[in-house]
Amino acid sequence: MATDNNRFQAIISHCKEYGFIFQSSEIYDGLSAVYDYGQWGSELKKNIKDYWWKSMTQLHENIVGIDAAIFMHPTTWKASGHVDNFSDPMIDNKDSKKRYRVDHLIEGYVDELEKAGKKAEGDALIASMDQLLAANDFDGLKKLIEDNKIKCGVSGTVNWTDVRQFNLMFSTQLGSVAEDASEIYLRPETAQGIFVNFLNVQKTGRMKIPFGIAQIGKAFRNEIVARQFIFRMREFEQMEMQFFIRPGSQKEWYEYWKEARMKWHMTLGIPADKYRFHDHVKLAHYADAACDIEFDFPIGFKEVEGIHSRTDYDLSRHQEFSKKKMQYFDPEINQNYIPYVIETSIGLDRTVLMVLSNAYEEQDLSTPEKPDSRVVLKFIPKLAPIKLAILPLTKKDGLPEIARQIMDECKTSFKCFYEEKDAIGKRYRRQDAIGTPFCVTVDHQTKEDQTVTIRYRDTMQQERIHINKIKELVEKQIL
Ligand code: ATP
C-alpha cells in the first residue's frame, strides 16, 4: 500500500493545467467531490468508454447494451435492498464534527503503520476490521478504533461517537405540485436499470442464456469521505454488465469473468504487477462470491472494478415487488427458472484516474550543457485524446497548406490537432503533456520529396516517412 501523495497531487494539478479535469463550478469555489471533464479529459474518458463498450457488446456475441434512465420507480430501490441496506458504517469525531467511513478511517491508519514499517501490525488490523464488518459488529469496530488510538485527522483527538449506518442515496421530488410529488432517488448504481429490463431485452432480442446486458451511465452516491479527486465522487459513471446464467453454474462463470476482466485490464498498457485481486470477506446482501480488481494508485492499491456473483437475488426481489414473473424458459433443459447473475462493475472515472496515474511520467532530460525535463502522459495510442499532431515548421512558404492537407486526410479517421505557433520543441512538449503519441512536422524538405518528420512521444525518436504513409501508420496503432 505504498502511497505517494506528491505524485497524486502532481497528477491532479496536471489534469487541471492541461484541460483534463476541473473542479465542478470552480468559479463558485467548487462543489465537493463533483468534477467536470475538460477538452482532453472528455476525449480520454470517451475513448475508455468506447473501448469497454466495444469489448462487451461487439466482441461478445451474447452481450447487448442498453441505456436506461437515471430515474426509476421508487419501488426499484426497495426491491434492490438499497433503501434498507445501502449504507456504510460511519463514525463522527465529536470535536471536529467530521464524519468518517469506518473502513476508510482504519485503512488510513494502516497506511501510516505501513509507512512506519509496521506492515504485520497493519495487516492484522485489516483482518480484525474485515471480521467485524462481516459480523456487523459496530461496538467492536468502535472499540478497535479506540484501542488503536486512531485519531481524527482534523481535531487530532480520539473522541468518537458510536458507529452508525448512513444511507448514501440522493433523493428528489418527481412532480410539480408539492402534494402530489413523490420522492424518487437518483440511481446509486446502473445495474437495476438492467434487471428491470431483463425480460424486455430477453424477449425482444430472443436472447438465450447465458447472455449479458451491458450499460454505461451516471450513478450518484452521497459519499461521506469524498476527497480523493475522481476516485470517489458524488456523481460518477459506471460501466456495468449483468451476465444471466443457469442456476448452479455461477462458480464457473464467476471464474470466467474474473479472468476475462483481468485480461481486459492487461490490454490497457498497464503492467500486471500494478493489479491484484481482493476477495471480499464481507459479502454484500445480494452476493455469494465477490472480489475487486485493485490497481496500485498513487494513494495505494484500491478498487477499480467489482466482480460479483449476485445469485438470483435481484430478479427474485423484482418478481416479488412487481408481481411480474422474472422467469426464463430454458429449452435445453426444459425448465423455467429465475436466472442467476454474474456482474462486472467498473467505475469509468476510476478507470480514467487509473490510466492517468499509469501514464503520468516526469522525466529529467538534462544534459551536462543544459537542464531539461518534461512531463509525458504515456497513454496507449487507442486511449490518447489526440492521436496525431500536425505541425508546420513555419507559418509560411506553403508549409501550412501541406499540413492542412494532411489534417483533412486524417481527421475523418481519428482525432488530430493542428498547430503553427511556437518553436517546434515547445509544441512537442505540449503534445507530450496531453499524451499525443505521434507528431508530424512539415518542413521545407517536404516540398521536395513529400516526406515529413514523424516524432514518437515515448522514445522522442524521429524519422522521415512519406506523407502517404502517415494515416496508415497511426491507424495500425489505434486498432
Ligand atoms: P467503494 O468500496 O470504493 O465505495 P463500492 O464497492 O461501493 O466502492 P461498487 O458498488 O462495487 O463500489 O461499484 C462498482 C464500481 O463503481 C467501483 O469498483 C468503482 O470503480 C465505482 N465507484 C463506486 N463508487 C464510486 C464513487 N463514489 N466515485 C467513483 N467511482 C465509484
Short mmCIF file of C-alpha atoms and ligand atoms in Angstrom, two decimals:
data_model
loop_
_atom_site.label_atom_id
_atom_site.label_comp_id
_atom_site.label_asym_id
_atom_site.label_seq_id
_atom_site.Cartn_x
_atom_site.Cartn_y
_atom_site.Cartn_z
CA MET A 1 0.00 0.00 0.00
CA ALA A 2 2.76 2.40 -0.83
CA THR A 3 1.30 5.83 -1.26
CA ASP A 4 2.82 8.78 -2.99
CA ASN A 5 0.88 11.86 -2.16
CA ASN A 6 3.22 14.19 -4.04
CA ARG A 7 2.71 12.22 -7.20
CA PHE A 8 -1.05 12.22 -6.65
CA GLN A 9 -1.09 16.00 -6.19
CA ALA A 10 1.11 16.43 -9.26
CA ILE A 11 -1.36 14.41 -11.35
CA ILE A 12 -4.30 16.46 -10.08
CA SER A 13 -2.51 19.73 -10.94
CA HIS A 14 -1.52 18.39 -14.34
CA CYS A 15 -5.12 17.40 -15.07
CA LYS A 16 -6.24 20.92 -14.35
CA GLU A 17 -3.43 22.71 -16.14
CA TYR A 18 -3.81 20.68 -19.33
CA GLY A 19 -7.58 20.62 -19.66
CA PHE A 20 -8.33 17.11 -18.43
CA ILE A 21 -10.35 17.61 -15.26
CA PHE A 22 -11.68 20.65 -13.43
CA GLN A 23 -13.43 21.04 -10.12
CA SER A 24 -17.16 21.48 -10.78
CA SER A 25 -18.44 25.08 -10.54
CA GLU A 26 -14.95 26.24 -9.75
CA ILE A 27 -15.81 29.94 -10.10
CA TYR A 28 -18.12 29.47 -7.11
CA ASP A 29 -15.35 27.76 -5.16
CA GLY A 30 -16.33 24.33 -6.38
CA LEU A 31 -18.74 21.62 -5.35
CA SER A 32 -17.17 18.98 -3.21
CA ALA A 33 -16.44 15.62 -4.87
CA VAL A 34 -18.00 16.69 -8.18
CA TYR A 35 -15.78 17.17 -11.23
CA ASP A 36 -16.03 18.28 -14.85
CA TYR A 37 -14.02 16.79 -17.68
CA GLY A 38 -12.31 19.32 -19.92
CA GLN A 39 -11.39 19.12 -23.57
CA TRP A 40 -8.82 16.34 -23.28
CA GLY A 41 -10.28 14.58 -20.25
CA SER A 42 -13.58 14.09 -22.02
CA GLU A 43 -11.80 12.59 -25.05
CA LEU A 44 -9.84 10.23 -22.83
CA LYS A 45 -12.96 9.23 -20.93
CA LYS A 46 -14.90 8.67 -24.13
CA ASN A 47 -12.12 6.52 -25.58
CA ILE A 48 -12.15 4.32 -22.47
CA LYS A 49 -15.93 4.14 -22.57
CA ASP A 50 -15.99 3.19 -26.24
CA TYR A 51 -13.29 0.60 -25.72
CA TRP A 52 -15.22 -1.06 -22.88
CA TRP A 53 -18.48 -0.90 -24.82
CA LYS A 54 -16.90 -2.47 -27.86
CA SER A 55 -15.20 -5.20 -25.86
CA MET A 56 -18.52 -6.08 -24.24
CA THR A 57 -21.15 -5.65 -26.94
CA GLN A 58 -19.14 -6.18 -30.11
CA LEU A 59 -16.60 -8.82 -29.17
CA HIS A 60 -19.15 -10.90 -27.25
CA GLU A 61 -21.96 -12.07 -29.48
CA ASN A 62 -24.14 -12.83 -26.49
CA ILE A 63 -23.94 -9.41 -24.82
CA VAL A 64 -26.14 -6.49 -25.80
CA GLY A 65 -26.18 -2.95 -24.45
CA ILE A 66 -28.96 -0.74 -23.12
CA ASP A 67 -29.26 2.84 -21.94
CA ALA A 68 -31.77 3.08 -19.09
CA ALA A 69 -32.97 6.26 -17.38
CA ILE A 70 -31.37 7.59 -14.23
CA PHE A 71 -34.77 7.99 -12.57
CA MET A 72 -36.51 4.74 -11.74
CA HIS A 73 -39.70 3.82 -9.98
CA PRO A 74 -39.01 4.20 -6.24
CA THR A 75 -40.04 0.61 -5.54
CA THR A 76 -36.98 -0.46 -7.53
CA TRP A 77 -34.80 0.63 -4.64
CA LYS A 78 -36.93 -1.12 -2.04
CA ALA A 79 -36.71 -4.32 -4.07
CA SER A 80 -32.98 -3.99 -4.63
CA GLY A 81 -32.36 -3.50 -0.94
CA HIS A 82 -30.85 -0.05 -1.32
CA VAL A 83 -33.47 1.70 0.82
CA ASP A 84 -32.72 -0.59 3.73
CA ASN A 85 -29.14 -1.59 3.16
CA PHE A 86 -27.25 0.93 1.06
CA SER A 87 -25.46 2.44 3.92
CA ASP A 88 -21.99 2.45 5.34
CA PRO A 89 -20.90 2.33 8.96
CA MET A 90 -19.87 5.84 9.90
CA ILE A 91 -18.31 7.40 12.91
CA ASP A 92 -18.14 11.09 13.85
CA ASN A 93 -15.40 12.83 15.72
CA LYS A 94 -17.12 14.82 18.48
CA ASP A 95 -14.52 17.59 18.48
CA SER A 96 -14.12 18.30 14.77
CA LYS A 97 -17.67 17.08 13.89
CA LYS A 98 -16.06 15.35 10.96
CA ARG A 99 -17.69 12.15 9.75
CA TYR A 100 -15.67 9.18 8.53
CA ARG A 101 -16.48 5.90 6.90
CA VAL A 102 -15.19 3.42 9.46
CA ASP A 103 -13.27 1.29 6.96
CA HIS A 104 -11.60 4.36 5.46
CA LEU A 105 -10.57 5.67 8.84
CA ILE A 106 -8.96 2.37 9.76
CA GLU A 107 -7.35 1.92 6.34
CA GLY A 108 -5.86 5.42 6.57
CA TYR A 109 -4.29 4.45 9.89
CA VAL A 110 -2.98 1.20 8.40
CA ASP A 111 -1.31 3.20 5.62
CA GLU A 112 0.54 5.16 8.29
CA LEU A 113 1.57 1.97 10.05
CA GLU A 114 2.95 0.62 6.80
CA LYS A 115 4.88 3.79 6.13
CA ALA A 116 6.40 3.37 9.58
CA GLY A 117 7.50 -0.16 8.61
CA LYS A 118 4.82 -1.92 10.70
CA LYS A 119 3.26 -3.95 7.92
CA ALA A 120 2.40 -7.00 10.02
CA GLU A 121 0.56 -4.84 12.54
CA GLY A 122 -1.36 -3.17 9.71
CA ASP A 123 -2.33 -6.50 8.15
CA ALA A 124 -3.59 -7.77 11.49
CA LEU A 125 -5.69 -4.66 11.95
CA ILE A 126 -7.27 -5.02 8.49
CA ALA A 127 -8.04 -8.66 9.24
CA SER A 128 -9.79 -7.71 12.50
CA MET A 129 -11.69 -4.94 10.73
CA ASP A 130 -12.87 -7.28 7.97
CA GLN A 131 -14.15 -9.75 10.55
CA LEU A 132 -16.03 -7.07 12.50
CA LEU A 133 -17.52 -5.59 9.31
CA ALA A 134 -18.61 -9.05 8.20
CA ALA A 135 -20.38 -9.54 11.52
CA ASN A 136 -21.88 -6.01 11.51
CA ASP A 137 -20.31 -5.62 14.93
CA PHE A 138 -20.47 -1.84 15.36
CA ASP A 139 -19.44 -1.85 19.02
CA GLY A 140 -16.46 -3.98 18.11
CA LEU A 141 -15.46 -1.53 15.36
CA LYS A 142 -15.63 1.39 17.73
CA LYS A 143 -13.54 -0.49 20.25
CA LEU A 144 -11.00 -1.34 17.53
CA ILE A 145 -10.67 2.37 16.69
CA GLU A 146 -10.34 3.33 20.34
CA ASP A 147 -7.95 0.53 21.26
CA ASN A 148 -5.63 1.54 18.43
CA LYS A 149 -5.97 5.20 19.40
CA ILE A 150 -6.89 6.12 15.83
CA LYS A 151 -7.15 9.89 15.69
CA CYS A 152 -9.29 12.29 13.68
CA GLY A 153 -7.13 13.96 11.03
CA VAL A 154 -8.72 17.34 11.79
CA SER A 155 -9.01 17.56 15.59
CA GLY A 156 -6.28 15.06 16.36
CA THR A 157 -8.45 13.55 19.12
CA VAL A 158 -9.89 10.09 19.77
CA ASN A 159 -13.24 11.45 20.95
CA TRP A 160 -15.58 9.31 18.80
CA THR A 161 -19.35 8.81 18.63
CA ASP A 162 -20.84 5.35 18.27
CA VAL A 163 -20.67 3.71 14.85
CA ARG A 164 -23.90 4.21 12.86
CA GLN A 165 -25.28 3.41 9.43
CA PHE A 166 -25.80 6.23 6.90
CA ASN A 167 -27.75 5.85 3.62
CA LEU A 168 -25.89 7.04 0.54
CA MET A 169 -28.78 7.64 -1.88
CA PHE A 170 -29.75 11.12 -3.07
CA SER A 171 -33.47 11.77 -3.27
CA THR A 172 -35.54 14.36 -5.10
CA GLN A 173 -39.20 15.07 -5.90
CA LEU A 174 -40.98 13.94 -9.03
CA GLY A 175 -43.99 16.10 -9.98
CA SER A 176 -44.54 19.84 -9.83
CA VAL A 177 -47.34 20.04 -7.27
CA ALA A 178 -45.94 19.51 -3.82
CA GLU A 179 -48.88 17.43 -2.54
CA ASP A 180 -48.74 15.02 -5.45
CA ALA A 181 -44.99 14.85 -5.69
CA SER A 182 -43.38 11.59 -4.85
CA GLU A 183 -39.91 11.01 -3.57
CA ILE A 184 -37.60 9.34 -6.03
CA TYR A 185 -33.91 8.56 -5.97
CA LEU A 186 -31.03 9.28 -8.27
CA ARG A 187 -29.80 5.78 -9.07
CA PRO A 188 -26.82 4.74 -6.93
CA GLU A 189 -25.85 2.06 -9.48
CA THR A 190 -26.76 1.36 -13.08
CA ALA A 191 -27.37 -2.35 -12.51
CA GLN A 192 -31.04 -2.06 -11.55
CA GLY A 193 -31.87 -0.49 -14.93
CA ILE A 194 -30.64 -3.75 -16.41
CA PHE A 195 -32.57 -6.01 -14.03
CA VAL A 196 -35.92 -4.28 -14.57
CA ASN A 197 -35.40 -4.59 -18.33
CA PHE A 198 -34.27 -8.20 -18.20
CA LEU A 199 -37.45 -9.60 -19.76
CA ASN A 200 -37.80 -6.77 -22.30
CA VAL A 201 -34.35 -7.44 -23.66
CA GLN A 202 -34.51 -11.22 -23.39
CA LYS A 203 -37.80 -11.40 -25.26
CA THR A 204 -37.29 -8.71 -27.90
CA GLY A 205 -33.69 -9.81 -28.53
CA ARG A 206 -34.59 -13.51 -28.37
CA MET A 207 -31.61 -13.88 -26.06
CA LYS A 208 -30.65 -17.36 -24.87
CA ILE A 209 -28.99 -17.99 -21.57
CA PRO A 210 -26.11 -17.44 -20.98
CA PHE A 211 -26.27 -13.83 -22.13
CA GLY A 212 -25.31 -10.41 -20.87
CA ILE A 213 -26.71 -6.89 -20.80
CA ALA A 214 -24.22 -4.03 -20.59
CA GLN A 215 -24.78 -0.42 -19.69
CA ILE A 216 -22.77 2.75 -19.18
CA GLY A 217 -24.26 5.59 -17.22
CA LYS A 218 -24.24 8.01 -14.35
CA ALA A 219 -24.70 6.93 -10.77
CA PHE A 220 -24.98 9.08 -7.66
CA ARG A 221 -23.88 8.44 -4.10
CA ASN A 222 -23.77 10.83 -1.21
CA GLU A 223 -20.28 9.74 -0.27
CA ILE A 224 -19.15 10.89 3.13
CA VAL A 225 -15.46 10.85 2.67
CA ALA A 226 -15.02 12.33 -0.75
CA ARG A 227 -11.67 13.97 -1.06
CA GLN A 228 -9.69 11.73 -3.36
CA PHE A 229 -10.20 13.59 -6.62
CA ILE A 230 -12.13 11.48 -9.15
CA PHE A 231 -11.51 8.29 -7.20
CA ARG A 232 -14.57 8.92 -5.06
CA MET A 233 -17.18 11.25 -6.47
CA ARG A 234 -20.78 12.02 -5.65
CA GLU A 235 -21.75 11.91 -9.32
CA PHE A 236 -19.84 9.36 -11.35
CA GLU A 237 -20.15 6.93 -14.20
CA GLN A 238 -20.28 3.16 -14.12
CA MET A 239 -19.80 0.56 -16.83
CA GLU A 240 -21.72 -2.49 -15.73
CA MET A 241 -22.57 -5.81 -17.26
CA GLN A 242 -25.00 -8.35 -15.86
CA PHE A 243 -24.48 -11.84 -17.19
CA PHE A 244 -27.54 -14.08 -16.85
CA ILE A 245 -26.82 -17.76 -16.32
CA ARG A 246 -28.35 -21.06 -15.34
CA PRO A 247 -28.55 -21.55 -11.54
CA GLY A 248 -25.71 -23.77 -10.37
CA SER A 249 -23.25 -22.52 -12.99
CA GLN A 250 -22.33 -19.40 -11.05
CA LYS A 251 -18.94 -20.62 -9.78
CA GLU A 252 -17.72 -21.38 -13.24
CA TRP A 253 -18.98 -18.10 -14.73
CA TYR A 254 -17.64 -16.09 -11.82
CA GLU A 255 -14.17 -17.50 -12.51
CA TYR A 256 -14.64 -16.90 -16.22
CA TRP A 257 -15.46 -13.21 -15.72
CA LYS A 258 -12.70 -12.70 -13.17
CA GLU A 259 -10.22 -13.87 -15.75
CA ALA A 260 -11.85 -12.11 -18.69
CA ARG A 261 -11.93 -8.77 -16.90
CA MET A 262 -8.32 -9.04 -15.78
CA LYS A 263 -7.37 -9.81 -19.38
CA TRP A 264 -9.16 -6.65 -20.48
CA HIS A 265 -7.18 -4.63 -17.95
CA MET A 266 -3.97 -6.08 -19.34
CA THR A 267 -4.78 -4.57 -22.73
CA LEU A 268 -4.73 -1.03 -21.34
CA GLY A 269 -0.93 -0.92 -21.39
CA ILE A 270 -0.72 -1.27 -17.60
CA PRO A 271 1.79 -3.78 -16.19
CA ALA A 272 0.38 -6.86 -14.43
CA ASP A 273 2.10 -6.08 -11.14
CA LYS A 274 0.03 -2.90 -10.82
CA TYR A 275 -3.08 -5.04 -10.36
CA ARG A 276 -4.29 -7.50 -7.80
CA PHE A 277 -7.49 -9.28 -6.85
CA HIS A 278 -9.04 -8.67 -3.47
CA ASP A 279 -11.58 -11.27 -2.39
CA HIS A 280 -14.40 -9.96 -0.24
CA VAL A 281 -14.76 -11.31 3.26
CA LYS A 282 -17.89 -9.31 3.96
CA LEU A 283 -20.30 -10.09 1.15
CA ALA A 284 -22.99 -7.63 0.09
CA HIS A 285 -26.54 -8.69 0.87
CA TYR A 286 -27.01 -9.97 -2.70
CA ALA A 287 -23.76 -11.82 -3.32
CA ASP A 288 -22.49 -15.38 -2.91
CA ALA A 289 -18.97 -14.52 -4.07
CA ALA A 290 -17.29 -11.21 -4.80
CA CYS A 291 -13.91 -9.74 -5.49
CA ASP A 292 -12.39 -6.47 -6.56
CA ILE A 293 -9.76 -5.77 -9.14
CA GLU A 294 -7.46 -3.33 -7.41
CA PHE A 295 -4.97 -1.01 -9.05
CA ASP A 296 -1.88 0.44 -7.47
CA PHE A 297 -2.94 4.12 -7.44
CA PRO A 298 -0.55 6.74 -6.04
CA ILE A 299 -2.87 6.59 -2.99
CA GLY A 300 -2.30 2.83 -2.65
CA PHE A 301 -3.92 -0.33 -4.02
CA LYS A 302 -7.63 0.46 -4.42
CA GLU A 303 -10.68 -0.94 -6.15
CA VAL A 304 -11.41 -0.07 -9.77
CA GLU A 305 -13.78 -2.88 -10.57
CA GLY A 306 -16.02 -5.31 -8.72
CA ILE A 307 -16.98 -8.78 -9.90
CA HIS A 308 -19.96 -10.14 -8.05
CA SER A 309 -21.89 -13.36 -8.14
CA ARG A 310 -25.33 -11.91 -7.35
CA THR A 311 -27.34 -15.16 -7.36
CA ASP A 312 -31.00 -14.66 -8.32
CA TYR A 313 -31.38 -12.04 -5.61
CA ASP A 314 -32.24 -9.04 -7.79
CA LEU A 315 -34.60 -10.74 -10.22
CA SER A 316 -36.37 -12.60 -7.39
CA ARG A 317 -36.85 -9.39 -5.47
CA HIS A 318 -38.21 -7.59 -8.54
CA GLN A 319 -40.54 -10.51 -9.12
CA GLU A 320 -41.73 -10.26 -5.54
CA PHE A 321 -42.22 -6.46 -5.53
CA SER A 322 -43.62 -6.08 -9.06
CA LYS A 323 -45.65 -9.30 -9.03
CA LYS A 324 -44.35 -9.91 -12.56
CA LYS A 325 -42.70 -13.21 -13.39
CA MET A 326 -38.96 -12.84 -14.00
CA GLN A 327 -38.53 -16.34 -15.30
CA TYR A 328 -36.76 -17.73 -18.27
CA PHE A 329 -37.71 -20.91 -20.06
CA ASP A 330 -34.59 -22.88 -20.84
CA PRO A 331 -35.32 -25.06 -23.87
CA GLU A 332 -32.17 -27.10 -23.38
CA ILE A 333 -33.29 -28.50 -20.06
CA ASN A 334 -36.99 -27.86 -20.50
CA GLN A 335 -37.25 -25.85 -17.31
CA ASN A 336 -38.39 -22.45 -16.06
CA TYR A 337 -36.13 -20.63 -13.64
CA ILE A 338 -35.04 -17.23 -12.42
CA PRO A 339 -31.54 -16.80 -13.84
CA TYR A 340 -28.50 -16.29 -11.67
CA VAL A 341 -26.28 -13.31 -12.39
CA ILE A 342 -22.58 -12.53 -12.53
CA GLU A 343 -21.95 -8.80 -12.53
CA THR A 344 -18.87 -6.93 -13.65
CA SER A 345 -18.96 -3.33 -12.47
CA ILE A 346 -16.21 -0.87 -13.24
CA GLY A 347 -16.07 2.83 -12.44
CA LEU A 348 -15.37 4.87 -15.55
CA ASP A 349 -13.90 7.79 -13.64
CA ARG A 350 -11.71 5.46 -11.59
CA THR A 351 -10.52 3.90 -14.81
CA VAL A 352 -9.67 7.38 -16.12
CA LEU A 353 -7.70 8.01 -12.94
CA MET A 354 -6.00 4.63 -13.25
CA VAL A 355 -4.99 5.25 -16.86
CA LEU A 356 -3.77 8.75 -15.99
CA SER A 357 -1.82 7.52 -12.96
CA ASN A 358 -0.12 4.85 -15.01
CA ALA A 359 0.62 7.20 -17.91
CA TYR A 360 1.99 10.15 -15.94
CA GLU A 361 5.77 10.43 -16.00
CA GLU A 362 8.10 13.25 -15.03
CA GLN A 363 11.36 12.88 -16.91
CA ASP A 364 14.67 14.55 -16.34
CA LEU A 365 16.24 15.11 -19.74
CA SER A 366 19.15 17.26 -18.59
CA THR A 367 22.47 17.10 -20.38
CA PRO A 368 25.75 18.45 -18.99
CA GLU A 369 25.15 21.52 -21.15
CA LYS A 370 21.51 22.19 -20.37
CA PRO A 371 18.97 21.37 -17.69
CA ASP A 372 15.77 19.97 -19.20
CA SER A 373 12.72 17.99 -18.21
CA ARG A 374 9.33 17.02 -19.50
CA VAL A 375 6.04 15.65 -18.28
CA VAL A 376 4.67 12.97 -20.56
CA LEU A 377 1.43 11.03 -20.48
CA LYS A 378 2.20 7.63 -21.93
CA PHE A 379 -1.29 6.56 -22.95
CA ILE A 380 -1.61 3.67 -25.33
CA PRO A 381 -2.50 5.30 -28.67
CA LYS A 382 -6.02 3.85 -28.62
CA LEU A 383 -6.86 5.83 -25.48
CA ALA A 384 -4.94 9.03 -26.21
CA PRO A 385 -7.20 12.10 -26.56
CA ILE A 386 -5.35 13.18 -29.71
CA LYS A 387 -3.68 10.62 -31.92
CA LEU A 388 -1.74 12.87 -34.26
CA ALA A 389 -0.47 16.44 -34.08
CA ILE A 390 0.31 18.07 -37.40
CA LEU A 391 2.85 20.85 -37.14
CA PRO A 392 4.16 23.01 -39.99
CA LEU A 393 7.68 24.11 -39.11
CA THR A 394 6.94 27.68 -40.11
CA LYS A 395 3.84 29.70 -40.92
CA LYS A 396 5.00 30.46 -44.45
CA ASP A 397 6.48 29.01 -47.64
CA GLY A 398 3.41 26.88 -48.30
CA LEU A 399 4.08 24.59 -45.30
CA PRO A 400 0.72 25.27 -43.58
CA GLU A 401 -1.07 24.34 -46.80
CA ILE A 402 0.60 20.92 -46.91
CA ALA A 403 -0.06 20.41 -43.19
CA ARG A 404 -3.72 21.29 -43.75
CA GLN A 405 -3.94 18.67 -46.48
CA ILE A 406 -2.62 16.01 -44.09
CA MET A 407 -5.09 17.22 -41.49
CA ASP A 408 -8.00 16.94 -43.91
CA GLU A 409 -6.98 13.49 -44.94
CA CYS A 410 -6.57 12.15 -41.39
CA LYS A 411 -9.23 13.94 -39.34
CA THR A 412 -12.11 11.87 -40.64
CA SER A 413 -10.41 8.73 -39.30
CA PHE A 414 -9.04 9.83 -35.91
CA LYS A 415 -8.60 12.88 -33.74
CA CYS A 416 -5.90 15.23 -35.00
CA PHE A 417 -4.56 18.54 -33.78
CA TYR A 418 -3.13 21.30 -35.93
CA GLU A 419 -0.77 23.93 -34.58
CA GLU A 420 1.51 26.56 -36.11
CA LYS A 421 2.50 28.65 -33.13
CA ASP A 422 5.79 28.50 -31.16
CA ALA A 423 9.06 26.68 -31.67
CA ILE A 424 8.73 23.06 -32.66
CA GLY A 425 10.33 21.80 -29.42
CA LYS A 426 7.76 23.65 -27.38
CA ARG A 427 4.94 22.26 -29.46
CA TYR A 428 6.26 18.71 -28.98
CA ARG A 429 6.34 19.18 -25.22
CA ARG A 430 2.77 20.43 -25.16
CA GLN A 431 1.70 17.30 -27.04
CA ASP A 432 3.72 15.12 -24.64
CA ALA A 433 1.87 16.68 -21.74
CA ILE A 434 -1.50 15.66 -23.15
CA GLY A 435 -0.30 12.28 -24.31
CA THR A 436 -0.33 12.62 -28.11
CA PRO A 437 1.59 9.57 -29.36
CA PHE A 438 2.58 10.94 -32.80
CA CYS A 439 3.59 14.34 -34.13
CA VAL A 440 4.41 15.04 -37.74
CA THR A 441 6.34 18.11 -38.78
CA VAL A 442 6.09 19.53 -42.26
CA ASP A 443 9.31 21.29 -43.28
CA HIS A 444 10.98 22.56 -46.42
CA GLN A 445 12.15 19.12 -47.44
CA THR A 446 8.50 18.03 -47.51
CA LYS A 447 8.01 20.24 -50.55
CA GLU A 448 10.79 18.45 -52.35
CA ASP A 449 10.25 14.80 -51.54
CA GLN A 450 6.81 14.57 -49.83
CA THR A 451 8.29 13.28 -46.59
CA VAL A 452 7.61 14.57 -43.08
CA THR A 453 9.34 14.05 -39.78
CA ILE A 454 7.35 11.80 -37.51
CA ARG A 455 8.23 12.03 -33.84
CA TYR A 456 7.33 9.31 -31.37
CA ARG A 457 6.22 10.52 -27.96
CA ASP A 458 7.73 7.83 -25.74
CA THR A 459 11.16 7.49 -27.32
CA MET A 460 11.27 11.04 -28.72
CA GLN A 461 12.84 9.46 -31.77
CA GLN A 462 12.24 11.00 -35.15
CA GLU A 463 12.28 9.60 -38.64
CA ARG A 464 11.19 10.65 -42.05
CA ILE A 465 8.23 9.00 -43.68
CA HIS A 466 6.26 9.64 -46.82
CA ILE A 467 3.08 11.70 -46.44
CA ASN A 468 1.07 8.81 -47.88
CA LYS A 469 2.16 6.55 -45.01
CA ILE A 470 1.04 8.75 -42.08
CA LYS A 471 -2.59 7.74 -41.89
CA GLU A 472 -1.87 4.05 -42.18
CA LEU A 473 0.85 4.20 -39.53
CA VAL A 474 -1.45 5.84 -36.98
CA GLU A 475 -4.41 3.65 -37.83
CA LYS A 476 -2.39 0.49 -37.21
CA GLN A 477 -1.59 1.69 -33.70
CA ILE A 478 -5.14 2.51 -32.67
CA LEU A 479 -6.95 -0.64 -33.74
P1 ATP B 1 -16.04 1.60 -2.66
O1 ATP B 1 -15.86 0.44 -1.71
O2 ATP B 1 -14.75 2.17 -3.15
O3 ATP B 1 -17.01 2.62 -2.18
P2 ATP B 1 -18.01 0.03 -3.91
O4 ATP B 1 -17.57 -1.35 -3.56
O5 ATP B 1 -19.12 0.65 -3.17
O6 ATP B 1 -16.75 1.00 -3.95
P3 ATP B 1 -19.45 -0.80 -6.23
O7 ATP B 1 -20.77 -0.55 -5.65
O8 ATP B 1 -18.99 -2.22 -6.39
O9 ATP B 1 -18.34 0.05 -5.46
O10 ATP B 1 -19.37 -0.04 -7.61
C1 ATP B 1 -18.65 -0.54 -8.72
C2 ATP B 1 -17.59 0.43 -9.18
O11 ATP B 1 -18.08 1.76 -9.29
C3 ATP B 1 -16.41 0.53 -8.22
O12 ATP B 1 -15.48 -0.50 -8.44
C4 ATP B 1 -15.83 1.89 -8.55
O13 ATP B 1 -14.95 1.79 -9.66
C5 ATP B 1 -17.05 2.68 -8.99
N1 ATP B 1 -17.46 3.59 -7.91
C6 ATP B 1 -18.21 3.29 -6.84
N2 ATP B 1 -18.39 4.38 -6.08
C7 ATP B 1 -17.75 5.39 -6.71
C8 ATP B 1 -17.59 6.78 -6.42
N3 ATP B 1 -18.13 7.34 -5.36
N4 ATP B 1 -16.85 7.53 -7.28
C9 ATP B 1 -16.29 6.97 -8.39
N5 ATP B 1 -16.43 5.68 -8.70
C10 ATP B 1 -17.14 4.89 -7.88
#
